[in-house]
């Protein structure tokens, strides 16, 4: 069977410095993969490889034919950046511009339809910075899904979100995942790993890729549960 | 006052000035938003140095200065994006170019009139062939900006996301820096190298006070720049003041008015 994303013996790093090696895992349609691991273990490096920002140093990585959208949480710009909700959402269509210069009517309609899916179409002309945390999430999700509708990649989505917005985002992701969207999330938060994931990729010197229930029986899994205050 | 416009050199200066004002106001938007405001300042000083060298060696000012400034634009951008002490380095390059230019001109000619013109600009500085070149180049700059607009928004708003969809931040920033260097050289001789960078950042900073979207900020910035150039030029004839200084003071006035207006609007929203 052909996976959406497949990695075999992947080697990742910068220049001569190897950050991660012997990494093997795969992602299928509808999977919810949570990537765990210590700071500096190479989680962000892995994401950058998945997104095609940085080429792997070695090994095999196949993600061809899979449209990957990226939802990044770090506060994007300061509060003075003037950008309308529609402008932000439309920038998710930038790949489909290809050799054209401007967005077509079709792309604008796609962006509006996506905003409508998240009940944000009425605020399309509002400044992005005037939105609440939850509304910003929905706009950024629209942008990510416009950029890639097969797989959604998230980097530490819990950061810089208040508890309420975080819960909102997690339930939104669960819903999208139930609808067939593949979710890959790098996180420090053990909760989506426990509640939503079906597979876990634990990134370390010796990386582990396993079904969730199997993973939480391993030494590393038990340790993470303990740290998170969920004693088995 | 209108009889002034019967002189062909004034008409030329006017056309070049309007085109350059528009280009710099548009380019200023992404530069200001990405915190590269000082690049214009650094480049105009490099431009001064290059212009001095061109004048001493009797080289064509435009054809010599544009490539030199373009080269430095890429260098300054690299430094600002990843260098340590980058703002300090920009200051060093700025002041060294200024010193170098002043040194070389006074050494060879023993006169200060060129320096004054380079620093503060003069409407008379634009010759016929320079004007044609300036018109062609600034139209190219404007076209590139308009055509790349959706991409410029994307990399300005979110470089990281742009990378994930295949837009290379540094490529587009380099394009912006190159366009900026051309614009600066074109505007420098009329506006003066000390003041041209103000034309780059003022309209954008004024527009950001009231704009609700990137497109509107860009349009507002362009319109403001055209208004202040036209007003500044007329006022400079009326008062007999240098064009560059008058335009920049007009820009300052607009900035203060918009700033107060935005503050007032925010306050009245709260109450």
PDB file of C-alpha atoms in Angstrom, chain A residues 73-168:
ATOM      1  CA  UNK A  73       1.368  28.962  16.128  1.00  0.00           C
ATOM      2  CA  UNK A  74       4.095  31.362  16.990  1.00  0.00           C
ATOM      3  CA  UNK A  75       2.549  34.777  16.901  1.00  0.00           C
ATOM      4  CA  UNK A  76       3.141  35.665  13.306  1.00  0.00           C
ATOM      5  CA  UNK A  77       3.729  39.363  13.379  1.00  0.00           C
ATOM      6  CA  UNK A  78       3.050  42.146  15.750  1.00  0.00           C
ATOM      7  CA  UNK A  79      -0.351  43.671  16.316  1.00  0.00           C
ATOM      8  CA  UNK A  80       0.217  46.518  13.919  1.00  0.00           C
ATOM      9  CA  UNK A  81       0.458  44.395  10.759  1.00  0.00           C
ATOM     10  CA  UNK A  82      -2.404  45.394   8.503  1.00  0.00           C
ATOM     11  CA  UNK A  83      -3.819  42.307   6.840  1.00  0.00           C
ATOM     12  CA  UNK A  84      -7.427  41.445   6.205  1.00  0.00           C
ATOM     13  CA  UNK A  85      -8.777  37.993   7.043  1.00  0.00           C
ATOM     14  CA  UNK A  86      -9.308  37.338   3.333  1.00  0.00           C
ATOM     15  CA  UNK A  87      -5.730  38.343   2.499  1.00  0.00           C
ATOM     16  CA  UNK A  88      -4.408  35.899   5.086  1.00  0.00           C
ATOM     17  CA  UNK A  89      -6.636  33.069   3.887  1.00  0.00           C
ATOM     18  CA  UNK A  90      -5.837  33.755   0.224  1.00  0.00           C
ATOM     19  CA  UNK A  91      -2.122  33.472   0.876  1.00  0.00           C
ATOM     20  CA  UNK A  92      -2.852  29.776   1.432  1.00  0.00           C
ATOM     21  CA  UNK A  93      -3.567  29.563  -2.308  1.00  0.00           C
ATOM     22  CA  UNK A  94      -0.157  30.910  -3.270  1.00  0.00           C
ATOM     23  CA  UNK A  95       1.068  27.565  -4.554  1.00  0.00           C
ATOM     24  CA  UNK A  96      -1.747  27.398  -7.080  1.00  0.00           C
ATOM     25  CA  UNK A  97      -0.616  30.752  -8.504  1.00  0.00           C
ATOM     26  CA  UNK A  98       2.261  28.831 -10.057  1.00  0.00           C
ATOM     27  CA  UNK A  99       3.264  31.054 -12.971  1.00  0.00           C
ATOM     28  CA  UNK A 100       0.453  33.568 -12.657  1.00  0.00           C
ATOM     29  CA  UNK A 101       0.786  36.871 -10.822  1.00  0.00           C
ATOM     30  CA  UNK A 102      -2.656  37.397  -9.302  1.00  0.00           C
ATOM     31  CA  UNK A 103      -5.313  35.286  -7.648  1.00  0.00           C
ATOM     32  CA  UNK A 104      -8.207  34.324  -9.885  1.00  0.00           C
ATOM     33  CA  UNK A 105     -11.897  34.546  -9.023  1.00  0.00           C
ATOM     34  CA  UNK A 106     -11.800  30.801  -8.478  1.00  0.00           C
ATOM     35  CA  UNK A 107      -9.114  31.071  -5.813  1.00  0.00           C
ATOM     36  CA  UNK A 108     -10.956  33.905  -4.091  1.00  0.00           C
ATOM     37  CA  UNK A 109     -14.111  31.789  -4.058  1.00  0.00           C
ATOM     38  CA  UNK A 110     -12.157  28.857  -2.646  1.00  0.00           C
ATOM     39  CA  UNK A 111     -10.765  31.056   0.125  1.00  0.00           C
ATOM     40  CA  UNK A 112     -14.194  32.463   0.952  1.00  0.00           C
ATOM     41  CA  UNK A 113     -15.729  28.990   0.957  1.00  0.00           C
ATOM     42  CA  UNK A 114     -13.026  27.783   3.343  1.00  0.00           C
ATOM     43  CA  UNK A 115     -13.621  30.749   5.635  1.00  0.00           C
ATOM     44  CA  UNK A 116     -17.318  29.955   5.511  1.00  0.00           C
ATOM     45  CA  UNK A 117     -16.587  26.396   6.590  1.00  0.00           C
ATOM     46  CA  UNK A 118     -15.113  27.860   9.774  1.00  0.00           C
ATOM     47  CA  UNK A 119     -17.872  30.526  10.063  1.00  0.00           C
ATOM     48  CA  UNK A 120     -15.431  33.333   9.385  1.00  0.00           C
ATOM     49  CA  UNK A 121     -16.826  34.574   6.055  1.00  0.00           C
ATOM     50  CA  UNK A 122     -18.589  37.547   7.657  1.00  0.00           C
ATOM     51  CA  UNK A 123     -15.268  38.824   8.948  1.00  0.00           C
ATOM     52  CA  UNK A 124     -13.418  38.409   5.645  1.00  0.00           C
ATOM     53  CA  UNK A 125     -12.698  42.125   5.361  1.00  0.00           C
ATOM     54  CA  UNK A 126     -11.821  42.647   9.030  1.00  0.00           C
ATOM     55  CA  UNK A 127      -8.219  43.169  10.103  1.00  0.00           C
ATOM     56  CA  UNK A 128      -6.654  39.882  11.175  1.00  0.00           C
ATOM     57  CA  UNK A 129      -5.214  41.468  14.307  1.00  0.00           C
ATOM     58  CA  UNK A 130      -8.672  42.517  15.508  1.00  0.00           C
ATOM     59  CA  UNK A 131      -9.771  38.876  15.872  1.00  0.00           C
ATOM     60  CA  UNK A 132      -9.950  36.861  19.073  1.00  0.00           C
ATOM     61  CA  UNK A 133      -7.536  33.978  19.658  1.00  0.00           C
ATOM     62  CA  UNK A 134     -10.073  31.366  18.557  1.00  0.00           C
ATOM     63  CA  UNK A 135     -10.981  33.311  15.442  1.00  0.00           C
ATOM     64  CA  UNK A 136      -7.323  33.673  14.479  1.00  0.00           C
ATOM     65  CA  UNK A 137      -6.983  29.893  14.800  1.00  0.00           C
ATOM     66  CA  UNK A 138      -9.857  29.369  12.420  1.00  0.00           C
ATOM     67  CA  UNK A 139      -8.377  31.764   9.858  1.00  0.00           C
ATOM     68  CA  UNK A 140      -4.936  30.160  10.098  1.00  0.00           C
ATOM     69  CA  UNK A 141      -6.539  26.743   9.758  1.00  0.00           C
ATOM     70  CA  UNK A 142      -8.336  27.965   6.637  1.00  0.00           C
ATOM     71  CA  UNK A 143      -5.047  29.155   5.226  1.00  0.00           C
ATOM     72  CA  UNK A 144      -3.298  25.877   6.059  1.00  0.00           C
ATOM     73  CA  UNK A 145      -6.068  23.778   4.503  1.00  0.00           C
ATOM     74  CA  UNK A 146      -6.114  25.948   1.383  1.00  0.00           C
ATOM     75  CA  UNK A 147      -2.375  25.313   1.076  1.00  0.00           C
ATOM     76  CA  UNK A 148      -2.669  21.581   1.545  1.00  0.00           C
ATOM     77  CA  UNK A 149      -5.856  19.656   2.016  1.00  0.00           C
ATOM     78  CA  UNK A 150      -4.433  16.128   2.516  1.00  0.00           C
ATOM     79  CA  UNK A 151      -2.238  16.524   5.562  1.00  0.00           C
ATOM     80  CA  UNK A 152      -2.189  19.226   8.218  1.00  0.00           C
ATOM     81  CA  UNK A 153       1.108  19.750  10.010  1.00  0.00           C
ATOM     82  CA  UNK A 154       1.161  21.631  13.306  1.00  0.00           C
ATOM     83  CA  UNK A 155       4.144  22.854  15.262  1.00  0.00           C
ATOM     84  CA  UNK A 156       3.601  23.244  19.011  1.00  0.00           C
ATOM     85  CA  UNK A 157       0.047  24.491  18.561  1.00  0.00           C
ATOM     86  CA  UNK A 158      -0.479  24.844  22.309  1.00  0.00           C
ATOM     87  CA  UNK A 159       2.163  27.564  22.612  1.00  0.00           C
ATOM     88  CA  UNK A 160       0.881  31.080  23.018  1.00  0.00           C
ATOM     89  CA  UNK A 161      -2.725  29.893  23.236  1.00  0.00           C
ATOM     90  CA  UNK A 162      -4.893  30.339  26.289  1.00  0.00           C
ATOM     91  CA  UNK A 163      -6.591  27.263  27.749  1.00  0.00           C
ATOM     92  CA  UNK A 164      -9.912  27.956  26.096  1.00  0.00           C
ATOM     93  CA  UNK A 165      -8.498  28.542  22.615  1.00  0.00           C
ATOM     94  CA  UNK A 166      -6.316  25.462  22.998  1.00  0.00           C
ATOM     95  CA  UNK A 167      -9.304  23.264  23.802  1.00  0.00           C
ATOM     96  CA  UNK A 168     -11.164  24.828  20.887  1.00  0.00           C
TER      97      UNK A 168
END
